[in-house]
XYZ file of C-alpha atoms in Angstrom:
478
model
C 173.681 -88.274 31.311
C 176.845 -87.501 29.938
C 179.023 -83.805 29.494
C 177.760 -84.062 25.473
C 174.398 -85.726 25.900
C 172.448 -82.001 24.923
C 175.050 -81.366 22.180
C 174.289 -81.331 18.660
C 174.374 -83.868 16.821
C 173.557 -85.683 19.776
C 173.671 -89.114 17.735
C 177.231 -88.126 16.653
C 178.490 -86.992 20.247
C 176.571 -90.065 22.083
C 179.506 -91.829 20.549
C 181.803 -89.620 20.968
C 181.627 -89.913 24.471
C 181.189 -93.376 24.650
C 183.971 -94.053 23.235
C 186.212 -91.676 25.500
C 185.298 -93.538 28.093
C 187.411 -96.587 26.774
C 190.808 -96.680 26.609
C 192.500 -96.519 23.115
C 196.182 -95.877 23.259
C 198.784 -97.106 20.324
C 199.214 -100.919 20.564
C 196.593 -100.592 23.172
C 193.348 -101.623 21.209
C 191.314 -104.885 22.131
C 188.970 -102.901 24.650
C 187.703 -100.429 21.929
C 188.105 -102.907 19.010
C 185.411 -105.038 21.327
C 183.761 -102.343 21.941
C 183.059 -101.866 17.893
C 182.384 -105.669 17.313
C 179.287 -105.265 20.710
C 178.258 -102.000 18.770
C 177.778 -104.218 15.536
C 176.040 -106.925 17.541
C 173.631 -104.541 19.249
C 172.588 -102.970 16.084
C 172.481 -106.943 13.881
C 175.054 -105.729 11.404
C 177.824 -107.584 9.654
C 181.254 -107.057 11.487
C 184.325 -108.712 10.926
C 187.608 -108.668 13.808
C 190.682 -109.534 12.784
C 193.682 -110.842 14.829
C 195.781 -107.156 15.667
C 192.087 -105.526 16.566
C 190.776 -104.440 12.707
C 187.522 -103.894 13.162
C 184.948 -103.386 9.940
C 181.181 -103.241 10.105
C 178.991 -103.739 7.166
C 175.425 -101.812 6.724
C 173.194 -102.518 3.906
C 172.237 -99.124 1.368
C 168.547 -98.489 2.139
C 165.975 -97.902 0.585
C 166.575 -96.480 -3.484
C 170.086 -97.288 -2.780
C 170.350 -101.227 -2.269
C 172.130 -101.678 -5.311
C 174.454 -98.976 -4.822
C 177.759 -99.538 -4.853
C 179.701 -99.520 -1.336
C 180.885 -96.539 0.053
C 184.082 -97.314 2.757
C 183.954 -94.815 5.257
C 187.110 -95.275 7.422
C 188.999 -93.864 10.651
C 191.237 -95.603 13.217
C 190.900 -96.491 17.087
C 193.979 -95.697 18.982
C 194.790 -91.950 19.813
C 198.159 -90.589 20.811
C 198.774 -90.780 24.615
C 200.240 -87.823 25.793
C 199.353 -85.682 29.284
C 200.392 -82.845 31.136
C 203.830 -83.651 33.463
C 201.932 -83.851 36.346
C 198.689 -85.997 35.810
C 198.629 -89.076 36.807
C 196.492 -90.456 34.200
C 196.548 -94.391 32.954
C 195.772 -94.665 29.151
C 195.758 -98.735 29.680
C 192.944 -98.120 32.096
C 191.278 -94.744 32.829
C 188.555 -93.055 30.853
C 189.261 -89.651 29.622
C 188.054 -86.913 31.359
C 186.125 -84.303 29.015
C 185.047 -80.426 29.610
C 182.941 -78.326 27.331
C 184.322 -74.841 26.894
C 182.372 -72.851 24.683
C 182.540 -73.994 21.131
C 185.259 -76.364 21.876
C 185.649 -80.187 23.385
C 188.783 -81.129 24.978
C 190.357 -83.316 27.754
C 191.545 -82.190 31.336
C 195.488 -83.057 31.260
C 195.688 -85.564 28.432
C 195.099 -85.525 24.563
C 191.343 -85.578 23.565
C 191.170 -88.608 21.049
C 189.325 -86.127 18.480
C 192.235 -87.685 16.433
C 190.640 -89.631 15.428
C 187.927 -90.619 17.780
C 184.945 -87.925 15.782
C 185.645 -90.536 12.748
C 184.576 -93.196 14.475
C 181.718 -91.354 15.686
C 180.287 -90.526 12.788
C 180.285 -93.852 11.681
C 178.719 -95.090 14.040
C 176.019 -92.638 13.746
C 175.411 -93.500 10.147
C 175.625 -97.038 11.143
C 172.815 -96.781 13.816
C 170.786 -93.894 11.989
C 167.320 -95.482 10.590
C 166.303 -91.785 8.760
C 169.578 -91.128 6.579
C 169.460 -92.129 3.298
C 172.786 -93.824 1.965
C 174.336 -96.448 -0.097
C 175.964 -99.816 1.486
C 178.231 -98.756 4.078
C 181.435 -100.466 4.826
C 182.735 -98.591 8.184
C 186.294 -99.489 8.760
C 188.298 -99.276 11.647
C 191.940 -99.471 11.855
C 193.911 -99.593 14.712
C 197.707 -98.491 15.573
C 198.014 -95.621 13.278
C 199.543 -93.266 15.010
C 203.153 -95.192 15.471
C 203.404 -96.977 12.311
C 199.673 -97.325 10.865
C 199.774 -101.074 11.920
C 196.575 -101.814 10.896
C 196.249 -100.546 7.798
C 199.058 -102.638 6.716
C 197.787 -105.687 8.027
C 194.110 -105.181 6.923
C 192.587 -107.809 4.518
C 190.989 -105.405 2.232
C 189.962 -108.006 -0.029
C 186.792 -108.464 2.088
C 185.613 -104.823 1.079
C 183.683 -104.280 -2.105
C 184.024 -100.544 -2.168
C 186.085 -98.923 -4.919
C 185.142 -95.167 -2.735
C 186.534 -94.176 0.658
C 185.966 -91.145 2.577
C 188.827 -91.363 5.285
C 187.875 -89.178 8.422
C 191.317 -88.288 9.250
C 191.640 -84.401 8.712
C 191.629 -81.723 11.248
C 190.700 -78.543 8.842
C 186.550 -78.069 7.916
C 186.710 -77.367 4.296
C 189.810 -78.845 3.452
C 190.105 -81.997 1.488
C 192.777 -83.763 1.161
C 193.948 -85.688 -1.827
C 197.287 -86.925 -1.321
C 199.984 -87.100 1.374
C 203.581 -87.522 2.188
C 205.056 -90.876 2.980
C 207.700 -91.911 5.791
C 208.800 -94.561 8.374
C 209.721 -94.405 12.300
C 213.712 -94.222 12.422
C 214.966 -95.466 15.870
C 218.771 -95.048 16.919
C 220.446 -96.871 19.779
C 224.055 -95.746 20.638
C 225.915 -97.221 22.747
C 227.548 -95.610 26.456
C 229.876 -96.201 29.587
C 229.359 -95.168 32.435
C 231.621 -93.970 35.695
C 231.479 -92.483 38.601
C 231.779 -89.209 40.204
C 231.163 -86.703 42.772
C 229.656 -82.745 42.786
C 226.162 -80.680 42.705
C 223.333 -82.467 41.802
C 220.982 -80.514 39.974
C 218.071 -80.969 36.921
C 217.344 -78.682 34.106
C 213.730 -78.947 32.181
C 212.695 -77.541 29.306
C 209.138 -76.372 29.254
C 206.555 -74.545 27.770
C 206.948 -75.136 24.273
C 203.931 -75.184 21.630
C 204.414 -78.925 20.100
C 202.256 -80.607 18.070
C 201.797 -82.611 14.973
C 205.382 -83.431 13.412
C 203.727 -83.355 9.917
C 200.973 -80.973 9.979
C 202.584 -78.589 12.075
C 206.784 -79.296 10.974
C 206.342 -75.654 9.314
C 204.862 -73.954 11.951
C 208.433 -72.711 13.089
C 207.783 -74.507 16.592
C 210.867 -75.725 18.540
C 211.875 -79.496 19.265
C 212.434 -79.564 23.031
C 215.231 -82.652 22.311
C 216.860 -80.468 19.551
C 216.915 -77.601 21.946
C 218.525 -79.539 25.172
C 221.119 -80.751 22.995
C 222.273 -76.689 22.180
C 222.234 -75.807 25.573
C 224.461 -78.921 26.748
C 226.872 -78.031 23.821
C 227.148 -74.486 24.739
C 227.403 -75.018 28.250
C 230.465 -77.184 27.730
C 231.836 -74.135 26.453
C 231.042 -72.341 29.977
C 231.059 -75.280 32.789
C 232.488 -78.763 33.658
C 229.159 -81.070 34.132
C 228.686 -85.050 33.733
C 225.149 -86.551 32.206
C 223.335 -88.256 34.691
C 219.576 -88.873 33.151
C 218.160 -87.288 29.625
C 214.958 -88.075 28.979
C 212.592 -85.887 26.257
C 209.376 -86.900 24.342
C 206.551 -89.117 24.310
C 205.786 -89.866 21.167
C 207.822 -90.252 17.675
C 205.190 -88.426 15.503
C 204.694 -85.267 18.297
C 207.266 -82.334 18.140
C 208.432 -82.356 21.460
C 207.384 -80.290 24.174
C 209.380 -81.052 27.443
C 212.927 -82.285 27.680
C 214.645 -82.933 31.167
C 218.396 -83.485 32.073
C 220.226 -84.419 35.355
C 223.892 -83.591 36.242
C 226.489 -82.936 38.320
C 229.019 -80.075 37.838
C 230.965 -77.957 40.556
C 229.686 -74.320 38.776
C 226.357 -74.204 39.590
C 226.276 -70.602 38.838
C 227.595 -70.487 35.374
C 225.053 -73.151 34.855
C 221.744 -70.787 36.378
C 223.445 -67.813 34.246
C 223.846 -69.699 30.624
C 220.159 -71.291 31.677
C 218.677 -67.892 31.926
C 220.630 -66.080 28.709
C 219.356 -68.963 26.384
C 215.742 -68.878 27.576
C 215.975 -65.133 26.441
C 217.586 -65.674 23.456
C 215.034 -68.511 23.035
C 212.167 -66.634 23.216
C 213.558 -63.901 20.836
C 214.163 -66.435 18.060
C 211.300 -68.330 18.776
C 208.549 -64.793 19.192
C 205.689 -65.562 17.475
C 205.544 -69.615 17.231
C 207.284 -70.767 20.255
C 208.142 -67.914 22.525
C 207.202 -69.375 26.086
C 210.099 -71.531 25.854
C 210.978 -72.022 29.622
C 214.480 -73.376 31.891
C 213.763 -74.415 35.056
C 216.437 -75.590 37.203
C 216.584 -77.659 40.493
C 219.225 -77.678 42.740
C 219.871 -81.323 44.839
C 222.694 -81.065 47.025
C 225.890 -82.659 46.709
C 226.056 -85.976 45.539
C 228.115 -88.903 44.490
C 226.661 -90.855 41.259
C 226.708 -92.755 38.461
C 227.100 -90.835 35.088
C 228.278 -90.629 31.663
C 231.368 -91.333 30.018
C 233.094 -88.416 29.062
C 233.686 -89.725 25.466
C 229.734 -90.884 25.838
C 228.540 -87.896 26.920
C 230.603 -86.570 23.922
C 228.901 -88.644 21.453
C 225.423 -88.048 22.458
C 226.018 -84.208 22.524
C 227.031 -84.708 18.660
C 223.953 -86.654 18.146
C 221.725 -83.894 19.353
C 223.775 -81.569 17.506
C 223.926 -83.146 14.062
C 220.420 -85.284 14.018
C 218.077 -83.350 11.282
C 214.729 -81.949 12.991
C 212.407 -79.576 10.725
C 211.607 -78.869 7.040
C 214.744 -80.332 5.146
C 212.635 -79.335 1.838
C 209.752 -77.628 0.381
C 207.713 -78.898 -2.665
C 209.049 -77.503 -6.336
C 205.601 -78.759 -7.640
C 202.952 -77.796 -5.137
C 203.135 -74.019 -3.110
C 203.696 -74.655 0.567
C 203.982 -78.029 0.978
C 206.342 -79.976 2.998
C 208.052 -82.636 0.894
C 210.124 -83.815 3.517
C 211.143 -83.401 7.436
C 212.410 -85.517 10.252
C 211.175 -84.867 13.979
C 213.281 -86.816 16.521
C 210.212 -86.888 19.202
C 211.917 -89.546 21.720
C 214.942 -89.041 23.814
C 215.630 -91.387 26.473
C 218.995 -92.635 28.457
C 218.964 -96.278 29.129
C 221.391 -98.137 30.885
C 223.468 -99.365 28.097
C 222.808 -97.001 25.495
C 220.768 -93.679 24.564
C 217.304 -94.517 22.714
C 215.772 -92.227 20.388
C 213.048 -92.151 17.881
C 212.702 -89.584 14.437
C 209.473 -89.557 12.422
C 210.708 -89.302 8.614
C 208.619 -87.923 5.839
C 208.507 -87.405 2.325
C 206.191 -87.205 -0.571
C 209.380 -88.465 -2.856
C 211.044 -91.412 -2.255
C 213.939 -90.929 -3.307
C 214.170 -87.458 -0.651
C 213.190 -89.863 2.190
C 215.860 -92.391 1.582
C 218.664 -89.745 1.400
C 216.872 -88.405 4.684
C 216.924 -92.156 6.254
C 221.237 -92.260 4.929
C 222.092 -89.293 6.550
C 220.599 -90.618 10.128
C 222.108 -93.695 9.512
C 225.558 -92.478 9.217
C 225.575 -90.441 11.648
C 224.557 -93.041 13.777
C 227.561 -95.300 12.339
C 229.498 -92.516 12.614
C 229.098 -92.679 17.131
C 229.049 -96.777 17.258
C 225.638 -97.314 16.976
C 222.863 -99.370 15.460
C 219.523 -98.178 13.999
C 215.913 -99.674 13.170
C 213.504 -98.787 10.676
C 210.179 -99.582 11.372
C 206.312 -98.708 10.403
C 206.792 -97.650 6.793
C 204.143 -96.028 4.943
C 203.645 -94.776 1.244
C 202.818 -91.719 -0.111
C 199.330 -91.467 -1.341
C 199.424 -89.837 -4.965
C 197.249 -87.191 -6.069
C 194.827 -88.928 -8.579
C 194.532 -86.443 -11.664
C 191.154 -87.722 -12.149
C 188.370 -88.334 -9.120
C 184.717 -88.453 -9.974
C 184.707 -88.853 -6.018
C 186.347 -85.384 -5.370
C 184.549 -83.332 -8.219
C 181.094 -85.144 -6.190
C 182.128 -83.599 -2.730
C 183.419 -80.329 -3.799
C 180.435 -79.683 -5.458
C 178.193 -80.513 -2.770
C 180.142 -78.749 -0.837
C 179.841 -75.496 -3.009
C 175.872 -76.094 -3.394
C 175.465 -76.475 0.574
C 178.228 -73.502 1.055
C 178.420 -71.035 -1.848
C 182.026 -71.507 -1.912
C 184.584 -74.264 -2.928
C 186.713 -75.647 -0.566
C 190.169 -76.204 -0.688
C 191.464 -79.813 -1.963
C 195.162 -79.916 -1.227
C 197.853 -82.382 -0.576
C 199.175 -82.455 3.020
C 202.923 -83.766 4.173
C 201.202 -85.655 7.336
C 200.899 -89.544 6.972
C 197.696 -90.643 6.073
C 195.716 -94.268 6.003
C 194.806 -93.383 2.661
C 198.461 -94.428 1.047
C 198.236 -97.681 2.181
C 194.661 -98.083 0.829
C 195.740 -96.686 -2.503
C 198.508 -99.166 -2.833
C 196.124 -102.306 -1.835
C 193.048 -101.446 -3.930
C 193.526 -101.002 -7.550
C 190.877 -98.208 -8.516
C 190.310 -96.643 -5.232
C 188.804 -92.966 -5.192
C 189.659 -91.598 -2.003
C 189.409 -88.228 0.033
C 189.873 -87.481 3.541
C 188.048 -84.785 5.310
C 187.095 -83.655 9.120
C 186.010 -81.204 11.557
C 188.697 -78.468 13.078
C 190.991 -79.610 15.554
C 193.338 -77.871 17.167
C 196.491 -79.050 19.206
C 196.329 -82.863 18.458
C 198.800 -85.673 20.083
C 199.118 -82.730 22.736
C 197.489 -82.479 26.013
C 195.593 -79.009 24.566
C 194.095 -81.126 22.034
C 189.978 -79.773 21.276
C 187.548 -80.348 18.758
C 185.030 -77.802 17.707
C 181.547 -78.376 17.771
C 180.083 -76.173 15.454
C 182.211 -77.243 13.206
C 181.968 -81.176 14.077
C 178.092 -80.456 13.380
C 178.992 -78.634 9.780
C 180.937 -81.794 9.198
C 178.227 -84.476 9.847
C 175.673 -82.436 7.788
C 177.740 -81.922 4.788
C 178.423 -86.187 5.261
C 174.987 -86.794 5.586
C 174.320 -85.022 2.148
C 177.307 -86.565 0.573
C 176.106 -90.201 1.283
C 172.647 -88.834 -0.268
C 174.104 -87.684 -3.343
């Protein structure tokens, strides 16, 4: 008996749990994807597994609705692998550990896999259920789209025959989502020297801040932990002699960062503790209201004698931090509130020959995204270094005319006496890529509330995960 077996829908969180129990990080994906194809075998239905993990499982309409034409219902396997600085949890190899707290599902010290582990839940449920009426299901699962949306792009979708797709990759009940913002992973590699010197060792962290989703949450007025390590080290230059030792902020591209750590040596360790404390307060002043448990923790080490940067390194990766766009760099003119385009720099990491890091781009207009991409790109130029650009997506258009979406909003309004909202979102979604390889394609993606995703606070509701598979159900039926 599992922590969800008495939770309704217990068909839908059966699976759920099932599946937390196998790992399912980015690039991480054969157990799960197997785990799909033995779900297809137990249950005799068509499945197909492609080479990078793809997995897509084919269920005849029944009864009334054999000749129906397919409906794609589609989600993907891998969740973002982030935890809590202190667990010690493997996302290659351990299962994740759920609680149930009240209304809400989450995942002691690591992200919950909600995102976007309840779509493949559902389908799974449909795909097993003998009592739901529906019309051919094609039930496809992707995998790698949380750091570059892999999968999608190498998907053979000339194997499916459906021309409608209900993506399960929202995190808002009653909000569906029609288009969405495009973008690519930018990752910058400059160059340093080091040398060697002698003084107080100490470490600085940067804690406490809210994170999140860099494209559902970019205007949420949340702080970059990466963006905010590189202020302090510029203003502390202004107050106290210190050499880089170790800089290392972020887990994941696509996740405003939370935590950022630095190591040093400098011969003022108490202008350091003072300019530590003044910009946590000013911090948390700017920041009241979105971000204001922004927190500077500093370690003393003793004297030491170590390796560390360059001067004329340390002063290049300083401008970096300085100059490297994070945030909304524009709102929509055409649709109220919307992002059209941002840049989160979510990895920061100090090699041995150069310092790595990693911006998610977006923008729902090309031609915003490219002038984005130039001004990263010189700026890396400009400090000596090189840059890759890697897991592009496109946009997905809003489609002035979808039988699909007038169908769900107005079951929707019959099962809820209101409409919901249908809106386009500046997040990356599956749904571009679709839209680009399937001429004709009526899409809409849709899911339960979720709060906190790619962030170790990540929960699901399960009121509303049970409102979701209802109002499915009944869509399928109509």
């Amino acid at each position: 008996m599992g922590i969800l077996s008495n939770i309704e829908p217990k068909e839908v969180f059966q699976y759920f749990e099932e599946l937390s129990m196998v790992p399912r990080s980015t690039f991480h994906t054969k157990k799960i994807s197997d785990f799909c194809v033995e779900f297809a075998k137990a249950h005799n239905l068509e499945y197909i597994q492609d080479e990078v993990n793809n997995v897509i499982i084919k269920k005849p309409g029944t009864a009334g609705y054999e000749d129906s034409d397919p409906v794609i219902i589609q989600g993907h396997l891998d969740m973002v692998a982030t935890k809590t600085t202190d667990s010690d949890h493997d996302f290659e190899n351990d299962p994740l550990d759920l609680f149930v707290d009240g209304d809400l599902i989450g995942a002691k010290n690591t992200t919950l896999g909600g995102d976007d582990g309840i779509a493949v839940a559902y389908a799974m449920a449909i795909l097993a259920s003998t009592d739901i009426p529906h019309p051919p299901i094609e039930a496809v699962f992707t995998v790698d789209e949380e750091i570059g949306m892999g999968g999608a792009h190498h998907l053979d979708t000339s194997v499916l025959k459906g021309k409608i797709c209900l993506n399960i990759d929202s995190e808002i009940e009653g909000v569906m989502t029609v288009g969405c913002a495009g973008g690519y992973i930018y990752d910058t590699f400059i160059p340093i020297e080091w040398s060697e010197e002698s003084g107080t060792k100490m470490t600085i962290s940067l804690s406490n801040l809210q994170g999140g989703h860099s494209g559902a949450e970019i205007d949420k007025n949340r702080a970059n932990a990466n963006k905010l390590m590189g202020r302090f080290l510029y203003e502390l230059k202004k107050k106290a002699e210190y050499a880089l030792i170790s800089l290392t902020g972020g887990q994941k591209d696509n996740a405003i960062t939370r935590e950022c750590t630095a190591e040093f040596l400098t011969d003022s360790v108490a202008e350091v503790k003072a300019y530590a404390k003044e910009l946590q307060e000013q911090l948390r002043e700017e920041y009241t209201g979105s971000d204001e448990n922004i927190t500077f923790e500093i370690t003393e080490k003793g004297t030491a004698t170590a390796e560390v940067l360059h001067p004329t390194s340390q002063e290049k990766i300083v401008f970096y931090l300085q100059n490297v766009p994070f945030g909304i760099q524009k709102m929509s003119g055409t649709i109220k509130g919307l992002v059209e385009t941002s840049s989160n720099i979510g990895i920061l990491r100090l090699d041995r020959d150069e310092l790595f890091a990693s911006s998610s781009v977006r923008s729902s207009v090309d031609a915003a995204c490219s002038a984005l991409s130039d001004k990263i790109e010189y700026l890396t130029e400009f400090l000596g270094g090189d840059y890759e650009v890697q897991g592009a997506y496109p946009a997905w258009e809003y489609r002035k005319e979808s039988p699909l979406r007038d169908k769900m909003v107005a079951v929707f309004e019959e099962m809820y006496g209101h409409k919901p909202e249908v809106v386009a979102i500046h997040a990356g979604l599956e749904c571009g890529l679709f839209y680009k390889k399937m001429e004709g394609l009526d899409c809409v993606s849709l899911g339960p509330d979720m709060k906190d995703i790619h962030t170790s606070e990540e929960v699901l509701s399960i009121a509303s995960t049970e409102r979701g598979w209802n109002y499915l159900v009944q869509v399928l039926k109509n």
